[in-house]
Amino acid sequence: MTQVITALRHRQGVAFAQLGLTPAAARALRELDPDHPLPARDLAGRLGCDRSNVTVLVDKLEQVGLVERRTDPADRRQKTLVVTERGRVERDRVTEVMSDSRLLSGLTDRELSTLRDLVRKMSDEDCSEPCGPE
């Protein structure tokens, strides 16, 4: 399992670097909804990290023109994160990278089914109910 995760992270890291992003910045961009601006504290919650870490990530995304900080019209004391037009394009590319299944392309349908069943069994074994969505 560790080898699969390592291979996946490596492929994604290379692809993100080609986009000019770190894996963390790519994940932050992916978590932002282009149609619904989000306060940085909410992004921190989605990423499961400290707000100070999000500040650094947003600074990077803002520097390359993918995100803008704007005053929230409903609460002028608060800033929201808005995905720019260029950010929308890059976000779509990040989504493609994150859903790239080339790592699994050598497996038959039967092997993919077996792998899915094994991963489900491993991840749900210690849960009284399914740990994640079906």
PDB file of C-alpha atoms in Angstrom:
ATOM      1  CA  MET A   1       0.000   0.000   0.000  1.00  0.00           C
ATOM      2  CA  THR A   2       2.834   2.357   0.840  1.00  0.00           C
ATOM      3  CA  GLN A   3       4.363   1.804  -2.596  1.00  0.00           C
ATOM      4  CA  VAL A   4       1.086   2.691  -4.300  1.00  0.00           C
ATOM      5  CA  ILE A   5       0.698   5.856  -2.248  1.00  0.00           C
ATOM      6  CA  THR A   6       4.319   6.831  -2.888  1.00  0.00           C
ATOM      7  CA  ALA A   7       3.942   6.302  -6.643  1.00  0.00           C
ATOM      8  CA  LEU A   8       0.701   8.284  -6.711  1.00  0.00           C
ATOM      9  CA  ARG A   9       2.187  11.169  -4.719  1.00  0.00           C
ATOM     10  CA  HIS A  10       5.249  11.231  -6.963  1.00  0.00           C
ATOM     11  CA  ARG A  11       3.177  11.379 -10.166  1.00  0.00           C
ATOM     12  CA  GLN A  12       0.932  14.059  -8.733  1.00  0.00           C
ATOM     13  CA  GLY A  13       3.898  16.043  -7.408  1.00  0.00           C
ATOM     14  CA  VAL A  14       5.553  16.055 -10.833  1.00  0.00           C
ATOM     15  CA  ALA A  15       2.299  17.116 -12.502  1.00  0.00           C
ATOM     16  CA  PHE A  16       1.654  19.857  -9.927  1.00  0.00           C
ATOM     17  CA  ALA A  17       5.217  21.142 -10.352  1.00  0.00           C
ATOM     18  CA  GLN A  18       4.567  21.410 -14.090  1.00  0.00           C
ATOM     19  CA  LEU A  19       1.607  23.616 -13.186  1.00  0.00           C
ATOM     20  CA  GLY A  20       3.869  25.664 -10.904  1.00  0.00           C
ATOM     21  CA  LEU A  21       2.173  24.456  -7.713  1.00  0.00           C
ATOM     22  CA  THR A  22       3.188  22.500  -4.655  1.00  0.00           C
ATOM     23  CA  PRO A  23       0.931  19.585  -3.699  1.00  0.00           C
ATOM     24  CA  ALA A  24      -0.403  21.621  -0.748  1.00  0.00           C
ATOM     25  CA  ALA A  25      -1.193  24.650  -2.921  1.00  0.00           C
ATOM     26  CA  ALA A  26      -2.851  22.400  -5.509  1.00  0.00           C
ATOM     27  CA  ARG A  27      -5.030  20.814  -2.834  1.00  0.00           C
ATOM     28  CA  ALA A  28      -5.976  24.256  -1.474  1.00  0.00           C
ATOM     29  CA  LEU A  29      -6.951  25.436  -4.949  1.00  0.00           C
ATOM     30  CA  ARG A  30      -8.981  22.267  -5.484  1.00  0.00           C
ATOM     31  CA  GLU A  31     -10.892  22.832  -2.228  1.00  0.00           C
ATOM     32  CA  LEU A  32     -12.021  26.300  -3.337  1.00  0.00           C
ATOM     33  CA  ASP A  33     -15.336  26.493  -5.177  1.00  0.00           C
ATOM     34  CA  PRO A  34     -14.996  29.040  -8.000  1.00  0.00           C
ATOM     35  CA  ASP A  35     -18.679  29.940  -7.700  1.00  0.00           C
ATOM     36  CA  HIS A  36     -18.730  30.431  -3.929  1.00  0.00           C
ATOM     37  CA  PRO A  37     -16.028  32.590  -2.299  1.00  0.00           C
ATOM     38  CA  LEU A  38     -14.804  31.178   0.972  1.00  0.00           C
ATOM     39  CA  PRO A  39     -13.196  32.707   4.066  1.00  0.00           C
ATOM     40  CA  ALA A  40      -9.668  31.454   4.772  1.00  0.00           C
ATOM     41  CA  ARG A  41     -10.781  29.958   8.099  1.00  0.00           C
ATOM     42  CA  ASP A  42     -13.265  27.736   6.238  1.00  0.00           C
ATOM     43  CA  LEU A  43     -10.538  26.628   3.829  1.00  0.00           C
ATOM     44  CA  ALA A  44      -8.367  25.772   6.841  1.00  0.00           C
ATOM     45  CA  GLY A  45     -11.208  23.615   8.163  1.00  0.00           C
ATOM     46  CA  ARG A  46     -11.579  21.809   4.850  1.00  0.00           C
ATOM     47  CA  LEU A  47      -7.851  21.171   4.676  1.00  0.00           C
ATOM     48  CA  GLY A  48      -7.642  20.205   8.350  1.00  0.00           C
ATOM     49  CA  CYS A  49      -4.815  22.628   9.034  1.00  0.00           C
ATOM     50  CA  ASP A  50      -4.024  25.803  10.953  1.00  0.00           C
ATOM     51  CA  ARG A  51      -5.138  29.149   9.518  1.00  0.00           C
ATOM     52  CA  SER A  52      -1.537  30.377   9.480  1.00  0.00           C
ATOM     53  CA  ASN A  53      -0.670  27.553   7.051  1.00  0.00           C
ATOM     54  CA  VAL A  54      -3.583  28.561   4.836  1.00  0.00           C
ATOM     55  CA  THR A  55      -2.295  32.131   4.796  1.00  0.00           C
ATOM     56  CA  VAL A  56       0.990  30.937   3.298  1.00  0.00           C
ATOM     57  CA  LEU A  57      -0.809  28.782   0.714  1.00  0.00           C
ATOM     58  CA  VAL A  58      -3.184  31.584  -0.265  1.00  0.00           C
ATOM     59  CA  ASP A  59      -0.251  34.009  -0.527  1.00  0.00           C
ATOM     60  CA  LYS A  60       1.338  31.658  -3.088  1.00  0.00           C
ATOM     61  CA  LEU A  61      -1.911  31.194  -5.008  1.00  0.00           C
ATOM     62  CA  GLU A  62      -2.493  34.936  -4.999  1.00  0.00           C
ATOM     63  CA  GLN A  63       1.071  35.691  -6.175  1.00  0.00           C
ATOM     64  CA  VAL A  64       0.571  33.564  -9.291  1.00  0.00           C
ATOM     65  CA  GLY A  65      -2.880  35.011 -10.009  1.00  0.00           C
ATOM     66  CA  LEU A  66      -5.048  32.005  -9.193  1.00  0.00           C
ATOM     67  CA  VAL A  67      -6.856  33.443  -6.167  1.00  0.00           C
ATOM     68  CA  GLU A  68      -7.767  36.918  -4.943  1.00  0.00           C
ATOM     69  CA  ARG A  69      -8.636  38.074  -1.452  1.00  0.00           C
ATOM     70  CA  ARG A  70     -11.746  40.240  -1.543  1.00  0.00           C
ATOM     71  CA  THR A  71     -13.841  41.942   1.065  1.00  0.00           C
ATOM     72  CA  ASP A  72     -16.973  39.956   1.857  1.00  0.00           C
ATOM     73  CA  PRO A  73     -19.971  42.125   0.867  1.00  0.00           C
ATOM     74  CA  ALA A  74     -22.007  40.620   3.725  1.00  0.00           C
ATOM     75  CA  ASP A  75     -19.307  41.399   6.331  1.00  0.00           C
ATOM     76  CA  ARG A  76     -16.770  44.042   5.341  1.00  0.00           C
ATOM     77  CA  ARG A  77     -14.488  42.978   8.211  1.00  0.00           C
ATOM     78  CA  GLN A  78     -13.916  39.618   6.570  1.00  0.00           C
ATOM     79  CA  LYS A  79     -11.965  38.666   3.442  1.00  0.00           C
ATOM     80  CA  THR A  80     -13.031  35.847   1.174  1.00  0.00           C
ATOM     81  CA  LEU A  81     -10.988  33.824  -1.285  1.00  0.00           C
ATOM     82  CA  VAL A  82     -12.130  34.162  -4.874  1.00  0.00           C
ATOM     83  CA  VAL A  83     -10.831  31.895  -7.646  1.00  0.00           C
ATOM     84  CA  THR A  84      -9.771  33.983 -10.663  1.00  0.00           C
ATOM     85  CA  GLU A  85     -10.502  33.026 -14.273  1.00  0.00           C
ATOM     86  CA  ARG A  86      -6.958  31.695 -14.586  1.00  0.00           C
ATOM     87  CA  GLY A  87      -7.491  29.906 -11.281  1.00  0.00           C
ATOM     88  CA  ARG A  88     -10.562  28.162 -12.704  1.00  0.00           C
ATOM     89  CA  VAL A  89      -8.492  26.781 -15.579  1.00  0.00           C
ATOM     90  CA  GLU A  90      -5.678  25.649 -13.273  1.00  0.00           C
ATOM     91  CA  ARG A  91      -8.190  24.180 -10.805  1.00  0.00           C
ATOM     92  CA  ASP A  92      -9.618  22.046 -13.618  1.00  0.00           C
ATOM     93  CA  ARG A  93      -6.087  20.859 -14.413  1.00  0.00           C
ATOM     94  CA  VAL A  94      -5.473  20.046 -10.748  1.00  0.00           C
ATOM     95  CA  THR A  95      -8.710  18.047 -10.702  1.00  0.00           C
ATOM     96  CA  GLU A  96      -7.523  16.094 -13.755  1.00  0.00           C
ATOM     97  CA  VAL A  97      -4.209  15.323 -12.055  1.00  0.00           C
ATOM     98  CA  MET A  98      -5.956  14.211  -8.862  1.00  0.00           C
ATOM     99  CA  SER A  99      -8.257  11.876 -10.761  1.00  0.00           C
ATOM    100  CA  ASP A 100      -5.578  10.493 -13.112  1.00  0.00           C
ATOM    101  CA  SER A 101      -5.910   6.727 -13.098  1.00  0.00           C
ATOM    102  CA  ARG A 102      -2.846   5.819 -15.200  1.00  0.00           C
ATOM    103  CA  LEU A 103      -1.398   4.123 -12.134  1.00  0.00           C
ATOM    104  CA  LEU A 104      -4.222   1.596 -12.422  1.00  0.00           C
ATOM    105  CA  SER A 105      -4.249   1.322 -16.217  1.00  0.00           C
ATOM    106  CA  GLY A 106      -2.366  -2.001 -16.228  1.00  0.00           C
ATOM    107  CA  LEU A 107      -5.020  -3.743 -14.154  1.00  0.00           C
ATOM    108  CA  THR A 108      -7.840  -5.824 -15.599  1.00  0.00           C
ATOM    109  CA  ASP A 109     -11.463  -5.159 -14.635  1.00  0.00           C
ATOM    110  CA  ARG A 110     -11.332  -8.163 -12.316  1.00  0.00           C
ATOM    111  CA  GLU A 111      -8.119  -6.896 -10.656  1.00  0.00           C
ATOM    112  CA  LEU A 112      -9.652  -3.420 -10.238  1.00  0.00           C
ATOM    113  CA  SER A 113     -12.711  -4.974  -8.612  1.00  0.00           C
ATOM    114  CA  THR A 114     -10.530  -7.011  -6.261  1.00  0.00           C
ATOM    115  CA  LEU A 115      -8.442  -3.945  -5.406  1.00  0.00           C
ATOM    116  CA  ARG A 116     -11.584  -1.907  -4.674  1.00  0.00           C
ATOM    117  CA  ASP A 117     -12.933  -4.660  -2.414  1.00  0.00           C
ATOM    118  CA  LEU A 118      -9.620  -4.967  -0.557  1.00  0.00           C
ATOM    119  CA  VAL A 119      -9.304  -1.220  -0.019  1.00  0.00           C
ATOM    120  CA  ARG A 120     -12.876  -1.061   1.259  1.00  0.00           C
ATOM    121  CA  LYS A 121     -12.249  -3.967   3.614  1.00  0.00           C
ATOM    122  CA  MET A 122      -9.048  -2.391   4.939  1.00  0.00           C
ATOM    123  CA  SER A 123     -10.566   1.057   5.434  1.00  0.00           C
ATOM    124  CA  ASP A 124     -13.879  -0.090   6.927  1.00  0.00           C
ATOM    125  CA  GLU A 125     -12.576  -2.915   9.118  1.00  0.00           C
ATOM    126  CA  ASP A 126     -12.354  -0.869  12.324  1.00  0.00           C
ATOM    127  CA  CYS A 127     -15.475   1.208  11.669  1.00  0.00           C
ATOM    128  CA  SER A 128     -18.907   0.391  13.012  1.00  0.00           C
ATOM    129  CA  GLU A 129     -20.250   1.942   9.803  1.00  0.00           C
ATOM    130  CA  PRO A 130     -18.545   2.705   6.479  1.00  0.00           C
ATOM    131  CA  CYS A 131     -15.664   5.155   6.977  1.00  0.00           C
ATOM    132  CA  GLY A 132     -16.224   6.931   3.688  1.00  0.00           C
ATOM    133  CA  PRO A 133     -18.718   7.331   0.887  1.00  0.00           C
ATOM    134  CA  GLU A 134     -19.510   4.276  -1.209  1.00  0.00           C
TER     135      GLU A 134
END
